[in-house]
Amino acid sequence: MVATSPSAPATASQLHSTLHTTVIDWYEANARDLPWRTPDASPWAVMVSEFMLQQTPVKRVLPAYAAWLERWPTPADLAADAPGEAVRMWGRLGYPRRALRLHAAATAITEDHGGEVPSDHAALLALPGVGEYTAAAVASFAFRQRHAVLDTNVRRVFARAVTGVEYPAQATTAAERRTATELLPARAETAATWAVAVMELGALVCTARSPECAGCPLRAECAWQRAGRPPYVGPARRGQTYEGTDRQVRGKLLAVLRDAHGEVAQARLDEVWHDAVQRARALDGLVADGLVEPVGPGVYRLPQ
DNA sequence: CATCCGTGGAC
DNA sequence: TGTCCAAGGAT
């Protein structure tokens, strides 16, 4: 038996419990009112939001999310339509392969899961476009299960509050997974709320650029704060160059296809980029990815 | 495990 | 103004 004071938490379990209460209380008072968090949001709606939120900010997702679910309220509705329609509906959210994968996931759900988004983590992970994060997020948010949900926000909160550094490493480490697992509340329902609460804290307060430490509920116990908020030291954090890349050319090509609503002749595509070699490489890449379908010599369209 | 994959907004 | 970065996944 360990002697513990009745007033001060002494065990790790008690410390964690205090941490959970602090963050969850903050969440209850400060959470954004997002449509995929409402009680009537279906597991499919949660899954759609998670796909769209992969590397795209909430503000830009909101209108696309509403339009998507209005058109395809269930996985079967989406699966019944052409993949090209998903790509078109995706609009300018970026990374359009996500649209293709969401369509493929909807097809798999329809064919292999009776049209219902699976609640099992392994089954979710097996779906196209669903990785470690998204599987945990859907299982946690939609089905209130107990999973470590480790996204960029949570990783940053842990880096600061637990490790005492400004930014996490580039790639997720085993130590981070261990931290996320250890801090997970025992009760599934509490764990699910904790997961979304820590994410929200990272998104609203413990932000990448200019964290609002003054308004942070973890200010007193944050390791980074206690250390005097030392600046990041380490290898330069990679900047994403975009201008002149194949990604930019792909984007321009696909924009023409999206807006065309039908077949597009080569000449229309040739207008978007001056370098014929890079243009051809980008178009080949789009075809290889299944985002574009050749229908004849010099004629293309979105996949049907 | 590093790299590729869009787009736009904030500073 | 250019840099940074935003609920990642696949290879």
Coordinates of C-alpha atoms (C1' of nucleotides) in Angstrom, one line a residue:
Chain A
M1 CA 0.0 0.0 0.0
V2 CA 1.2 3.5 -0.8
A3 CA 0.5 6.2 1.7
T4 CA -1.2 9.1 -0.1
S5 CA -2.3 12.4 1.0
P6 CA -6.0 12.9 0.6
S7 CA -5.5 16.4 -0.8
A8 CA -2.6 16.2 -3.2
P9 CA -2.5 13.7 -6.0
A10 CA 0.4 11.3 -5.5
T11 CA 0.0 8.5 -8.0
A12 CA 0.3 8.7 -11.7
S13 CA -3.3 7.6 -11.9
Q14 CA -4.4 10.6 -9.8
L15 CA -2.3 13.0 -11.8
H16 CA -3.8 11.7 -15.0
S17 CA -7.2 12.0 -13.6
T18 CA -6.6 15.7 -12.7
L19 CA -5.2 16.2 -16.2
H20 CA -8.3 14.6 -17.8
T21 CA -10.6 16.8 -15.8
T22 CA -8.8 19.9 -16.6
V23 CA -8.7 19.4 -20.3
I24 CA -12.2 18.0 -20.6
D25 CA -13.7 20.9 -18.5
W26 CA -11.9 23.3 -20.7
Y27 CA -13.3 21.5 -23.8
E28 CA -16.8 21.6 -22.5
A29 CA -16.6 25.4 -22.1
N30 CA -14.6 26.2 -25.2
A31 CA -15.3 23.6 -27.9
R32 CA -16.3 24.8 -31.4
D33 CA -19.8 23.9 -32.5
L34 CA -18.8 21.7 -35.5
P35 CA -21.4 19.8 -37.4
W36 CA -19.6 16.4 -37.2
R37 CA -19.7 16.7 -33.4
T38 CA -23.5 16.9 -33.1
P39 CA -25.3 13.9 -31.8
D40 CA -27.1 13.4 -35.1
A41 CA -23.8 13.1 -37.0
S42 CA -23.7 9.5 -38.3
P43 CA -20.5 7.4 -38.4
W44 CA -20.5 8.0 -42.1
A45 CA -20.7 11.8 -41.5
V46 CA -17.8 11.5 -39.1
M47 CA -15.8 9.5 -41.6
V48 CA -16.4 12.1 -44.3
S49 CA -15.3 14.8 -42.0
E50 CA -12.1 13.0 -41.1
F51 CA -11.2 12.4 -44.8
M52 CA -11.7 16.1 -45.6
L53 CA -9.8 17.2 -42.5
Q54 CA -6.7 15.3 -43.5
Q55 CA -4.5 18.3 -44.2
T56 CA -7.3 20.7 -44.9
P57 CA -8.3 23.4 -42.4
V58 CA -11.8 23.2 -40.7
K59 CA -13.0 26.5 -42.3
R60 CA -12.6 25.2 -45.8
V61 CA -14.0 21.8 -44.9
L62 CA -17.3 23.1 -43.5
P63 CA -19.2 23.9 -46.8
A64 CA -17.8 20.9 -48.6
Y65 CA -18.8 18.6 -45.8
A66 CA -22.4 19.9 -45.9
A67 CA -22.7 19.6 -49.7
W68 CA -21.2 16.1 -49.7
L69 CA -23.5 14.7 -47.1
E70 CA -26.5 16.3 -48.7
R71 CA -25.7 14.6 -52.0
W72 CA -24.5 11.3 -50.5
P73 CA -26.1 10.7 -47.1
T74 CA -24.9 7.1 -46.9
P75 CA -21.9 5.2 -48.1
A76 CA -24.2 3.3 -50.6
D77 CA -25.3 6.6 -52.1
L78 CA -21.7 7.5 -52.9
A79 CA -20.8 4.0 -54.0
A80 CA -23.6 4.2 -56.5
D81 CA -22.1 7.2 -58.2
A82 CA -19.0 7.4 -60.4
P83 CA -15.6 8.0 -58.7
G84 CA -15.2 11.0 -61.0
E85 CA -18.2 12.6 -59.3
A86 CA -16.5 12.3 -56.0
V87 CA -13.4 14.0 -57.5
R88 CA -15.5 16.8 -58.9
M89 CA -17.5 17.3 -55.7
W90 CA -14.2 17.4 -53.8
G91 CA -13.6 20.7 -55.5
R92 CA -10.6 22.6 -54.3
L93 CA -10.1 20.9 -50.9
G94 CA -6.7 19.6 -52.2
Y95 CA -5.1 16.2 -52.3
P96 CA -7.9 14.9 -54.6
R97 CA -6.7 11.3 -54.1
R98 CA -8.6 11.5 -50.9
A99 CA -11.9 11.8 -52.8
L100 CA -11.0 8.7 -54.8
R101 CA -10.2 6.8 -51.6
L102 CA -13.4 8.0 -49.9
H103 CA -15.3 6.6 -52.8
A104 CA -13.4 3.4 -52.6
A105 CA -14.0 3.2 -48.9
A106 CA -17.8 3.8 -49.5
T107 CA -17.7 0.9 -52.0
A108 CA -16.0 -1.4 -49.6
I109 CA -18.4 -0.5 -46.8
T110 CA -21.3 -1.2 -49.1
E111 CA -20.0 -4.5 -50.4
D112 CA -18.3 -5.9 -47.3
H113 CA -20.0 -4.3 -44.3
G114 CA -23.7 -4.1 -45.2
G115 CA -23.5 -0.4 -45.9
E116 CA -22.7 0.4 -42.3
V117 CA -19.4 2.1 -41.4
P118 CA -17.6 -0.6 -39.3
S119 CA -17.0 0.1 -35.7
D120 CA -14.0 -2.2 -35.4
H121 CA -10.7 -0.5 -35.5
A122 CA -9.0 -3.2 -37.6
A123 CA -11.9 -3.1 -40.1
L124 CA -11.7 0.6 -40.3
L125 CA -7.9 0.5 -40.8
A126 CA -8.4 -1.9 -43.7
L127 CA -10.5 0.7 -45.6
P128 CA -8.8 2.7 -48.4
G129 CA -7.6 6.1 -47.2
V130 CA -7.9 5.1 -43.5
G131 CA -4.7 5.1 -41.6
E132 CA -3.8 4.9 -38.0
Y133 CA -5.1 8.3 -37.2
T134 CA -8.4 8.1 -39.1
A135 CA -9.2 4.6 -37.8
A136 CA -8.8 5.8 -34.2
A137 CA -10.7 9.0 -34.8
V138 CA -13.7 7.3 -36.3
A139 CA -13.7 4.6 -33.6
S140 CA -13.4 7.2 -30.9
F141 CA -15.6 10.0 -32.2
A142 CA -18.4 8.0 -33.9
F143 CA -18.4 4.9 -31.7
R144 CA -17.1 6.3 -28.4
Q145 CA -14.4 3.6 -28.1
R146 CA -11.1 3.9 -26.3
H147 CA -8.3 4.6 -28.7
A148 CA -5.2 6.8 -28.7
V149 CA -6.0 9.5 -31.3
L150 CA -2.6 10.9 -32.3
D151 CA -2.9 13.8 -34.7
T152 CA -0.7 16.8 -35.3
N153 CA -2.6 18.8 -32.6
V154 CA -2.2 16.1 -30.0
R155 CA 1.4 15.5 -30.8
R156 CA 2.1 19.2 -30.4
V157 CA 0.3 19.4 -27.0
F158 CA 2.2 16.4 -25.8
A159 CA 5.5 17.7 -27.1
R160 CA 5.0 20.9 -25.1
A161 CA 3.1 19.8 -22.0
V162 CA 4.8 16.4 -21.5
T163 CA 8.2 16.6 -23.2
G164 CA 8.9 20.3 -22.8
V165 CA 9.8 21.1 -26.4
E166 CA 8.2 23.5 -28.8
Y167 CA 7.5 21.0 -31.6
P168 CA 7.3 17.3 -32.0
A169 CA 9.6 15.3 -34.3
Q170 CA 8.8 15.1 -37.9
A171 CA 7.6 11.5 -37.7
T172 CA 5.6 10.0 -35.0
T173 CA 7.7 8.1 -32.5
A174 CA 7.1 5.1 -30.3
A175 CA 7.6 7.3 -27.3
E176 CA 4.7 9.5 -28.5
R177 CA 2.4 6.5 -28.9
R178 CA 3.4 5.3 -25.5
T179 CA 2.5 8.7 -24.0
A180 CA -0.8 8.8 -25.8
T181 CA -1.7 5.3 -24.5
E182 CA -0.6 6.0 -21.0
L183 CA -2.6 9.1 -20.8
L184 CA -5.8 7.5 -22.2
P185 CA -8.6 7.5 -19.6
A186 CA -9.7 4.0 -18.5
R187 CA -13.4 4.5 -19.3
A188 CA -14.2 4.4 -23.0
E189 CA -16.6 7.3 -22.9
T190 CA -14.1 9.5 -21.0
A191 CA -11.4 8.5 -23.3
A192 CA -13.4 9.5 -26.4
T193 CA -14.1 12.9 -24.9
W194 CA -10.5 13.3 -23.8
A195 CA -9.3 12.5 -27.4
V196 CA -11.4 15.3 -29.0
A197 CA -10.6 17.6 -26.1
V198 CA -6.8 17.4 -26.4
M199 CA -7.2 17.9 -30.2
E200 CA -9.3 20.9 -29.7
L201 CA -6.8 22.4 -27.2
G202 CA -4.1 22.0 -29.8
A203 CA -6.2 23.5 -32.5
L204 CA -7.4 26.5 -30.5
V205 CA -4.8 27.3 -27.8
C206 CA -1.6 25.2 -28.2
T207 CA -1.2 26.3 -31.8
A208 CA 1.9 25.9 -33.9
R209 CA 2.6 29.5 -34.6
S210 CA 1.6 31.6 -31.6
P211 CA 0.2 29.5 -28.7
E212 CA -2.0 31.4 -26.3
C213 CA -0.3 30.1 -23.2
A214 CA -2.0 32.7 -21.1
G215 CA -5.4 31.1 -21.7
C216 CA -4.2 27.5 -21.5
P217 CA -5.7 25.3 -18.8
L218 CA -2.4 23.3 -18.6
R219 CA -0.3 26.4 -18.1
A220 CA 0.6 25.4 -14.5
E221 CA 1.8 22.0 -15.3
C222 CA 3.1 22.4 -18.9
A223 CA 6.7 21.2 -19.1
W224 CA 7.5 23.6 -21.9
Q225 CA 6.0 26.6 -20.0
R226 CA 7.9 25.6 -16.9
A227 CA 11.2 25.5 -18.9
G228 CA 10.6 29.0 -20.1
R229 CA 9.3 28.1 -23.5
P230 CA 12.6 27.3 -25.1
P231 CA 12.5 27.7 -28.9
Y232 CA 12.7 24.7 -31.2
V233 CA 16.2 23.3 -31.7
G234 CA 17.0 20.7 -34.3
P235 CA 17.0 20.1 -38.0
A236 CA 15.2 22.7 -40.1
R237 CA 11.5 21.9 -40.3
R238 CA 10.8 21.1 -43.9
G239 CA 9.1 23.8 -45.8
Q240 CA 6.8 22.7 -48.6
T241 CA 7.7 24.2 -51.9
Y242 CA 4.9 24.3 -54.3
E243 CA 5.5 26.7 -57.1
G244 CA 6.6 24.9 -60.2
T245 CA 6.1 21.4 -58.8
D246 CA 4.3 18.5 -60.4
R247 CA 1.7 19.0 -57.7
Q248 CA 0.9 22.4 -59.0
V249 CA 0.6 21.2 -62.6
R250 CA -1.6 18.3 -61.5
G251 CA -3.8 20.7 -59.8
K252 CA -4.2 22.9 -62.8
L253 CA -4.9 19.9 -65.1
L254 CA -7.5 18.4 -62.7
A255 CA -9.2 21.8 -62.3
V256 CA -9.9 21.8 -66.1
L257 CA -11.3 18.3 -65.9
R258 CA -13.5 19.1 -62.9
D259 CA -15.0 22.1 -64.5
A260 CA -15.5 20.5 -67.9
H261 CA -18.4 18.1 -67.0
G262 CA -17.4 15.8 -69.8
E263 CA -14.6 14.9 -72.1
V264 CA -11.7 17.3 -72.5
A265 CA -9.4 17.5 -75.5
Q266 CA -5.6 17.6 -75.2
A267 CA -5.4 21.2 -76.4
R268 CA -7.4 22.4 -73.4
L269 CA -5.0 20.7 -71.1
D270 CA -2.0 22.1 -72.9
E271 CA -3.0 25.6 -72.0
V272 CA -2.4 25.2 -68.3
W273 CA 1.4 24.7 -68.3
H274 CA 4.2 25.8 -70.6
D275 CA 6.6 22.8 -70.1
A276 CA 5.3 20.0 -72.2
V277 CA 7.5 17.4 -70.5
Q278 CA 6.4 18.2 -67.0
R279 CA 2.8 18.6 -68.3
A280 CA 2.8 15.1 -69.7
R281 CA 4.4 13.7 -66.6
A282 CA 1.8 15.3 -64.4
L283 CA -1.1 14.0 -66.7
D284 CA 0.4 10.5 -66.7
G285 CA 0.6 10.6 -62.9
L286 CA -3.1 11.6 -62.7
V287 CA -4.0 8.7 -65.0
A288 CA -1.9 6.3 -63.0
D289 CA -3.6 7.5 -59.8
G290 CA -7.0 6.9 -61.3
L291 CA -7.9 10.6 -61.1
V292 CA -8.1 11.0 -64.8
E293 CA -9.3 8.5 -67.5
P294 CA -8.1 8.5 -71.1
V295 CA -11.1 7.9 -73.4
G296 CA -9.3 8.1 -76.7
P297 CA -6.3 9.7 -78.5
G298 CA -5.8 13.1 -76.8
V299 CA -9.2 13.0 -75.0
Y300 CA -9.6 12.7 -71.2
R301 CA -12.3 12.8 -68.5
L302 CA -12.8 12.2 -64.8
P303 CA -13.1 8.4 -64.1
Q304 CA -16.5 6.8 -64.6
Chain B
dC1 C1' 11.4 6.3 -43.3
dA2 C1' 11.6 10.1 -46.6
dT3 C1' 9.0 11.7 -50.2
dC4 C1' 5.1 12.5 -52.8
dC5 C1' 0.4 14.3 -52.9
dG6 C1' -3.3 20.5 -53.4
dT7 C1' -4.9 24.5 -51.8
dG8 C1' -5.4 28.7 -49.5
dG9 C1' -5.0 31.6 -45.4
dA10 C1' -2.3 33.9 -41.8
dC11 C1' 1.6 36.5 -40.5
Chain C
dT1 C1' 6.1 38.7 -49.7
dG2 C1' 7.6 34.5 -48.8
dT3 C1' 7.2 31.2 -45.3
dC4 C1' 4.6 28.2 -42.6
dC5 C1' 1.2 25.0 -42.0
dA6 C1' -3.5 22.6 -41.8
dA7 C1' -7.9 16.4 -37.7
dG8 C1' -2.6 12.2 -43.0
dG9 C1' -2.1 8.2 -46.1
dA10 C1' 0.4 5.4 -49.3
dT11 C1' 4.6 3.8 -50.9

